[in-house]
Amino acid sequence: MTYPKCGTTWTQEVVWTMRNNPNLDHPKAGAPISARSPFIDSDMLMEMGKEKSKGLMFELLKDAVPDADPNEGIALQLTAHTPDPRTIKTHLPFSLMTPDLLDTAKVIYVARNPKDVVLSFLHHCRLIKTIGYVGSLDQYVDYFVNDLLIYGPYWEHLREAWPQRDHPNMHFLFYEDMKADPKAEMKKLDRFLGTNLTEEQLEKIAHYTSFEEMKKHEKEALQGKNMDTFLDQEVLKKDGGFYRKGQAGSWKDRLTDTDQSKIDIWTKENSLTLGISFKYSI
Ligand code: A3P
């Protein structure tokens, strides 16, 4: 569970690999991530994006469920047919999930500093053709701090998750910590998930899921050969793909002083009441 652009796909790959592919020899490891680890709220996004992405997702579903019904929720059918242990992605906040979620499932919540999130989100909205954002960075920062982006408000999303961080079925993870020491964070995940992996397995998974390695298989991992049809090729060439920079703190090269102070004021107001702080956010 994450607000968008906080490292969801990375965490999905780490968790799916730890649970299903500890020796890096699973025959389906190269299949698209959403076919292995379904994204339950993607039916809603497909309705918004209309036919094209729906068709692509249905292709994934047909591989896993030959008698799938194209008129029913695609992600939900895929989720229902995913073998245990299931690793399910959502960007929905706690308040839109079933109230007994933590009694029935282990939840990993990933958070990331808002300045990197806004840039990553802006890139995403320019890259995905069905979103096709053409406005400025300044305007986008305004949308972000005024809570006008999808899945927002950002702080409300966090506010619903942070107080639950000590629940035995909840694991709270920061993108910045994963970046600083992936193996240490994977050891914590190993204890939380009960996967009992060896040092050597964790070492190899940390390498396999590093930005550089995941970038090599970006097309296959995201939508297979069809990925190019829903990405803006100019944005892709100029600013990068879905895996863009993969860094913590890279906002320093990009955000103007005005944008930084808008986010700083907004962060100060919210993070103090919440009692949460992010590395690389100032
Ligand atoms: P950037 O746009 O800053 O590069 P999500 O999966 O929640 O949409 O998050 C996407 C962000 O996670 C992107 O950030 C992407 O590059 C980054 N990311 C994906 N895989 C990663 C990895 N293996 N290591 C570090 N960052 C990764």
CSV table of C-alpha atoms and ligand atoms in Angstrom, one decimal:
chain,number,residue,atom,x,y,z
A,1,MET,CA,0.0,0.0,0.0
A,2,THR,CA,1.4,3.4,-1.0
A,3,TYR,CA,0.6,6.9,-2.2
A,4,PRO,CA,1.7,6.8,-5.9
A,5,LYS,CA,5.4,7.2,-6.8
A,6,CYS,CA,6.7,6.2,-3.4
A,7,GLY,CA,8.5,3.0,-4.6
A,8,THR,CA,5.5,0.7,-5.1
A,9,THR,CA,6.8,-1.2,-8.1
A,10,TRP,CA,10.2,-1.7,-6.4
A,11,THR,CA,8.7,-3.0,-3.2
A,12,GLN,CA,6.3,-5.3,-5.2
A,13,GLU,CA,9.3,-6.8,-7.0
A,14,VAL,CA,11.3,-7.2,-3.8
A,15,VAL,CA,8.4,-8.8,-1.9
A,16,TRP,CA,7.3,-11.0,-4.8
A,17,THR,CA,10.9,-12.2,-5.3
A,18,MET,CA,11.4,-12.8,-1.6
A,19,ARG,CA,8.2,-14.9,-1.3
A,20,ASN,CA,8.2,-16.7,-4.7
A,21,ASN,CA,11.7,-16.5,-6.2
A,22,PRO,CA,14.3,-16.6,-3.4
A,23,ASN,CA,16.8,-18.5,-5.6
A,24,LEU,CA,16.1,-16.3,-8.7
A,25,ASP,CA,15.1,-19.3,-10.7
A,26,HIS,CA,11.3,-18.9,-11.0
A,27,PRO,CA,10.2,-19.6,-14.6
A,28,LYS,CA,7.7,-16.7,-14.5
A,29,ALA,CA,9.9,-14.1,-12.9
A,30,GLY,CA,10.2,-12.3,-16.2
A,31,ALA,CA,6.4,-11.9,-16.6
A,32,PRO,CA,5.0,-8.3,-16.1
A,33,ILE,CA,4.8,-7.3,-12.5
A,34,SER,CA,1.1,-6.7,-12.6
A,35,ALA,CA,0.5,-10.2,-13.8
A,36,ARG,CA,2.4,-11.6,-10.8
A,37,SER,CA,1.4,-9.1,-8.2
A,38,PRO,CA,-2.0,-7.6,-9.2
A,39,PHE,CA,-2.9,-3.9,-8.7
A,40,ILE,CA,-6.5,-4.1,-7.4
A,41,ASP,CA,-7.5,-0.5,-8.0
A,42,SER,CA,-6.3,-0.5,-11.6
A,43,ASP,CA,-9.8,-1.2,-12.9
A,44,MET,CA,-10.8,2.3,-11.8
A,45,LEU,CA,-7.8,3.8,-13.6
A,46,MET,CA,-8.6,1.8,-16.7
A,47,GLU,CA,-12.1,3.2,-16.7
A,48,MET,CA,-10.6,6.7,-16.6
A,49,GLY,CA,-8.0,5.9,-19.3
A,50,LYS,CA,-10.6,4.2,-21.5
A,51,GLU,CA,-10.1,1.4,-23.9
A,52,LYS,CA,-6.4,1.1,-24.7
A,53,SER,CA,-4.9,0.2,-21.3
A,54,LYS,CA,-8.0,-2.0,-20.6
A,55,GLY,CA,-7.1,-4.0,-23.7
A,56,LEU,CA,-3.5,-4.4,-22.5
A,57,MET,CA,-4.5,-5.5,-19.1
A,58,PHE,CA,-7.0,-8.0,-20.5
A,59,GLU,CA,-4.1,-9.6,-22.5
A,60,LEU,CA,-2.3,-10.2,-19.2
A,61,LEU,CA,-5.5,-11.6,-17.6
A,62,LYS,CA,-6.1,-14.0,-20.6
A,63,ASP,CA,-2.7,-15.6,-20.1
A,64,ALA,CA,-3.5,-16.3,-16.5
A,65,VAL,CA,-7.3,-17.0,-16.8
A,66,PRO,CA,-8.2,-18.2,-20.3
A,67,ASP,CA,-12.0,-18.0,-19.6
A,68,ALA,CA,-11.8,-14.5,-18.2
A,69,ASP,CA,-14.7,-12.1,-18.7
A,70,PRO,CA,-13.7,-8.8,-20.3
A,71,ASN,CA,-16.8,-7.1,-18.9
A,72,GLU,CA,-15.9,-7.8,-15.3
A,73,GLY,CA,-13.1,-6.1,-13.2
A,74,ILE,CA,-9.9,-7.2,-14.8
A,75,ALA,CA,-7.6,-6.6,-11.8
A,76,LEU,CA,-10.1,-8.3,-9.5
A,77,GLN,CA,-10.3,-11.4,-11.7
A,78,LEU,CA,-6.5,-11.5,-11.8
A,79,THR,CA,-6.3,-11.1,-8.0
A,80,ALA,CA,-8.8,-13.9,-7.5
A,81,HIS,CA,-6.7,-16.3,-9.7
A,82,THR,CA,-3.3,-15.4,-8.2
A,83,PRO,CA,-1.8,-18.3,-6.3
A,84,ASP,CA,-0.9,-17.9,-2.6
A,85,PRO,CA,1.0,-16.2,-1.2
A,86,ARG,CA,-0.5,-13.2,-3.0
A,87,THR,CA,1.3,-9.9,-3.1
A,88,ILE,CA,-1.3,-7.3,-4.0
A,89,LYS,CA,-0.7,-3.7,-4.8
A,90,THR,CA,-3.0,-0.7,-4.0
A,91,HIS,CA,-2.7,3.0,-3.8
A,92,LEU,CA,-5.9,3.3,-1.9
A,93,PRO,CA,-5.7,4.7,1.6
A,94,PHE,CA,-6.7,2.7,4.7
A,95,SER,CA,-10.2,4.4,4.8
A,96,LEU,CA,-11.1,2.9,1.4
A,97,MET,CA,-10.0,-0.6,2.3
A,98,THR,CA,-12.0,-3.1,4.3
A,99,PRO,CA,-12.0,-2.2,8.0
A,100,ASP,CA,-10.6,-5.6,9.0
A,101,LEU,CA,-7.6,-5.4,6.6
A,102,LEU,CA,-5.0,-5.6,9.3
A,103,ASP,CA,-6.7,-8.6,10.9
A,104,THR,CA,-6.7,-10.5,7.6
A,105,ALA,CA,-3.6,-9.5,5.7
A,106,LYS,CA,-0.1,-8.4,6.2
A,107,VAL,CA,0.3,-4.8,5.0
A,108,ILE,CA,3.5,-3.1,3.8
A,109,TYR,CA,3.1,0.7,3.6
A,110,VAL,CA,5.8,2.6,1.6
A,111,ALA,CA,6.4,6.3,2.1
A,112,ARG,CA,8.7,8.7,0.3
A,113,ASN,CA,9.7,12.3,0.8
A,114,PRO,CA,7.1,14.6,-0.9
A,115,LYS,CA,9.6,16.6,-3.0
A,116,ASP,CA,10.8,13.4,-4.8
A,117,VAL,CA,7.2,12.2,-5.0
A,118,VAL,CA,6.0,15.4,-6.7
A,119,LEU,CA,8.7,15.2,-9.4
A,120,SER,CA,8.2,11.5,-10.0
A,121,PHE,CA,4.4,12.0,-10.2
A,122,LEU,CA,4.8,14.9,-12.6
A,123,HIS,CA,7.0,12.7,-14.8
A,124,HIS,CA,4.4,9.8,-14.6
A,125,CYS,CA,1.6,12.1,-15.7
A,126,ARG,CA,3.5,13.4,-18.7
A,127,LEU,CA,4.8,9.9,-19.6
A,128,ILE,CA,1.5,8.0,-19.6
A,129,LYS,CA,-0.4,9.1,-22.8
A,130,THR,CA,-3.9,8.5,-21.3
A,131,ILE,CA,-3.0,11.1,-18.6
A,132,GLY,CA,-1.1,13.4,-20.9
A,133,TYR,CA,-0.3,16.2,-18.5
A,134,VAL,CA,0.9,19.3,-20.4
A,135,GLY,CA,1.0,21.9,-17.7
A,136,SER,CA,4.1,23.4,-16.0
A,137,LEU,CA,6.0,22.0,-13.0
A,138,ASP,CA,4.9,25.1,-10.9
A,139,GLN,CA,1.3,24.3,-11.6
A,140,TYR,CA,1.8,20.7,-10.8
A,141,VAL,CA,3.4,21.6,-7.4
A,142,ASP,CA,0.3,23.7,-6.7
A,143,TYR,CA,-2.0,20.8,-7.5
A,144,PHE,CA,0.1,18.6,-5.1
A,145,VAL,CA,0.1,21.0,-2.1
A,146,ASN,CA,-3.6,21.8,-2.7
A,147,ASP,CA,-4.5,18.1,-2.6
A,148,LEU,CA,-5.9,18.0,-6.1
A,149,LEU,CA,-4.1,15.0,-7.4
A,150,ILE,CA,-5.5,11.5,-7.7
A,151,TYR,CA,-5.1,9.3,-4.6
A,152,GLY,CA,-4.6,12.4,-2.5
A,153,PRO,CA,-4.4,14.2,-0.1
A,154,TYR,CA,-0.8,13.0,0.3
A,155,TRP,CA,-0.7,13.8,4.1
A,156,GLU,CA,-4.1,12.3,4.7
A,157,HIS,CA,-3.0,9.1,3.1
A,158,LEU,CA,0.0,9.0,5.5
A,159,ARG,CA,-2.1,10.1,8.5
A,160,GLU,CA,-4.3,7.0,8.1
A,161,ALA,CA,-1.3,4.7,7.9
A,162,TRP,CA,1.3,6.1,10.3
A,163,PRO,CA,-0.6,5.5,13.6
A,164,GLN,CA,-0.9,1.8,12.6
A,165,ARG,CA,2.9,1.3,12.2
A,166,ASP,CA,3.3,-0.8,15.3
A,167,HIS,CA,0.4,-3.2,14.5
A,168,PRO,CA,1.9,-6.7,14.2
A,169,ASN,CA,0.5,-7.1,10.7
A,170,MET,CA,1.8,-3.7,9.5
A,171,HIS,CA,5.3,-2.9,8.2
A,172,PHE,CA,6.1,0.7,7.5
A,173,LEU,CA,8.9,1.3,5.0
A,174,PHE,CA,10.6,4.4,3.8
A,175,TYR,CA,11.9,4.6,0.2
A,176,GLU,CA,14.9,6.6,1.5
A,177,ASP,CA,15.9,3.7,3.9
A,178,MET,CA,15.6,1.1,1.2
A,179,LYS,CA,17.8,3.2,-1.0
A,180,ALA,CA,20.4,3.7,1.7
A,181,ASP,CA,20.6,0.1,2.8
A,182,PRO,CA,18.4,-2.3,0.8
A,183,LYS,CA,19.7,-5.4,2.4
A,184,ALA,CA,19.0,-4.1,6.0
A,185,GLU,CA,15.4,-3.2,5.0
A,186,MET,CA,15.0,-6.6,3.3
A,187,LYS,CA,16.1,-8.3,6.5
A,188,LYS,CA,13.3,-6.5,8.3
A,189,LEU,CA,10.9,-7.5,5.6
A,190,ASP,CA,12.2,-11.1,5.9
A,191,ARG,CA,11.2,-11.1,9.6
A,192,PHE,CA,7.9,-9.5,8.9
A,193,LEU,CA,7.0,-11.9,6.1
A,194,GLY,CA,8.5,-15.0,7.7
A,195,THR,CA,10.4,-15.9,4.6
A,196,ASN,CA,13.5,-17.1,6.4
A,197,LEU,CA,16.0,-16.2,3.7
A,198,THR,CA,19.7,-16.6,4.0
A,199,GLU,CA,22.2,-13.8,3.9
A,200,GLU,CA,23.3,-15.0,0.5
A,201,GLN,CA,19.7,-15.0,-0.8
A,202,LEU,CA,19.1,-11.5,0.5
A,203,GLU,CA,22.3,-10.3,-1.0
A,204,LYS,CA,21.3,-11.6,-4.4
A,205,ILE,CA,17.8,-10.3,-4.2
A,206,ALA,CA,19.1,-6.8,-3.2
A,207,HIS,CA,21.2,-6.9,-6.4
A,208,TYR,CA,18.4,-8.3,-8.6
A,209,THR,CA,16.0,-5.6,-7.5
A,210,SER,CA,18.5,-2.7,-7.6
A,211,PHE,CA,17.5,0.2,-9.9
A,212,GLU,CA,20.1,-0.7,-12.4
A,213,GLU,CA,19.0,-4.3,-12.7
A,214,MET,CA,15.3,-3.5,-12.8
A,215,LYS,CA,15.9,-0.8,-15.4
A,216,LYS,CA,17.4,-3.5,-17.7
A,217,HIS,CA,14.1,-5.4,-17.7
A,218,GLU,CA,11.8,-2.4,-17.6
A,219,LYS,CA,9.7,-3.1,-20.7
A,220,GLU,CA,9.1,-6.8,-19.9
A,221,ALA,CA,8.3,-6.0,-16.2
A,222,LEU,CA,5.8,-3.3,-16.9
A,223,GLN,CA,3.6,-4.3,-19.9
A,224,GLY,CA,5.7,-6.6,-22.1
A,225,LYS,CA,6.0,-5.6,-25.7
A,226,ASN,CA,2.9,-3.4,-25.6
A,227,MET,CA,4.4,-0.8,-23.2
A,228,ASP,CA,5.5,1.6,-26.0
A,229,THR,CA,1.9,2.1,-27.1
A,230,PHE,CA,0.9,3.9,-24.0
A,231,LEU,CA,4.0,5.9,-23.2
A,232,ASP,CA,4.8,9.3,-24.8
A,233,GLN,CA,7.9,8.5,-26.7
A,234,GLU,CA,9.2,12.1,-26.6
A,235,VAL,CA,8.9,12.3,-22.8
A,236,LEU,CA,10.5,8.8,-22.6
A,237,LYS,CA,13.5,9.8,-24.7
A,238,LYS,CA,14.0,13.2,-23.0
A,239,ASP,CA,13.2,12.5,-19.3
A,240,GLY,CA,13.3,8.7,-18.9
A,241,GLY,CA,10.9,5.8,-18.5
A,242,PHE,CA,8.7,4.6,-15.7
A,243,TYR,CA,11.9,3.8,-13.8
A,244,ARG,CA,13.2,7.4,-14.1
A,245,LYS,CA,16.1,8.2,-11.7
A,246,GLY,CA,15.5,5.9,-8.7
A,247,GLN,CA,17.2,8.3,-6.3
A,248,ALA,CA,16.5,9.9,-3.0
A,249,GLY,CA,16.9,13.7,-2.9
A,250,SER,CA,17.2,14.3,-6.6
A,251,TRP,CA,14.6,17.0,-6.4
A,252,LYS,CA,17.5,19.4,-5.5
A,253,ASP,CA,18.4,19.6,-9.2
A,254,ARG,CA,15.0,20.4,-10.4
A,255,LEU,CA,12.6,22.2,-7.9
A,256,THR,CA,12.8,26.0,-8.0
A,257,ASP,CA,13.2,27.9,-4.7
A,258,THR,CA,9.5,28.9,-4.9
A,259,ASP,CA,8.4,25.3,-5.3
A,260,GLN,CA,10.6,24.2,-2.5
A,261,SER,CA,9.3,26.7,-0.1
A,262,LYS,CA,5.7,25.9,-1.0
A,263,ILE,CA,6.3,22.2,-0.2
A,264,ASP,CA,8.3,23.1,2.9
A,265,ILE,CA,5.5,25.2,4.4
A,266,TRP,CA,3.0,22.4,3.6
A,267,THR,CA,5.3,19.7,5.0
A,268,LYS,CA,6.0,21.6,8.2
A,269,GLU,CA,2.3,22.1,8.9
A,270,ASN,CA,1.6,18.4,8.4
A,271,SER,CA,4.6,16.5,9.5
A,272,LEU,CA,4.7,18.2,12.9
A,273,THR,CA,1.2,17.2,13.8
A,274,LEU,CA,1.8,13.7,12.5
A,275,GLY,CA,5.3,13.3,14.1
A,276,ILE,CA,6.9,11.9,10.9
A,277,SER,CA,10.1,13.2,9.2
A,278,PHE,CA,11.7,12.3,5.9
A,279,LYS,CA,15.3,12.0,5.0
A,280,TYR,CA,16.4,14.3,2.1
A,281,SER,CA,13.2,16.4,2.3
A,282,ILE,CA,15.1,19.7,3.1
B,1,A3P,P1,11.7,8.3,-9.8
B,1,A3P,O1,10.6,8.8,-10.7
B,1,A3P,O2,12.1,9.3,-8.8
B,1,A3P,O3,12.8,7.7,-10.5
B,1,A3P,P2,6.0,3.8,-8.0
B,1,A3P,O4,6.4,2.4,-8.4
B,1,A3P,O5,5.4,3.9,-6.7
B,1,A3P,O6,5.3,4.4,-9.1
B,1,A3P,O7,7.3,4.6,-7.8
B,1,A3P,C1,8.1,4.9,-8.9
B,1,A3P,C2,9.5,5.5,-8.4
B,1,A3P,O8,10.2,4.4,-7.9
B,1,A3P,C3,10.3,6.0,-9.6
B,1,A3P,O9,11.0,7.1,-9.0
B,1,A3P,C4,11.2,4.9,-10.0
B,1,A3P,O10,12.3,5.2,-10.7
B,1,A3P,C5,11.5,4.3,-8.6
B,1,A3P,N1,12.0,3.0,-8.6
B,1,A3P,C6,11.6,1.9,-9.3
B,1,A3P,N2,12.3,0.8,-9.1
B,1,A3P,C7,13.3,1.2,-8.3
B,1,A3P,C8,14.5,0.6,-7.8
B,1,A3P,N3,14.7,-0.7,-8.0
B,1,A3P,N4,15.3,1.3,-6.9
B,1,A3P,C9,15.0,2.6,-6.6
B,1,A3P,N5,13.9,3.3,-7.2
B,1,A3P,C10,13.1,2.6,-8.0
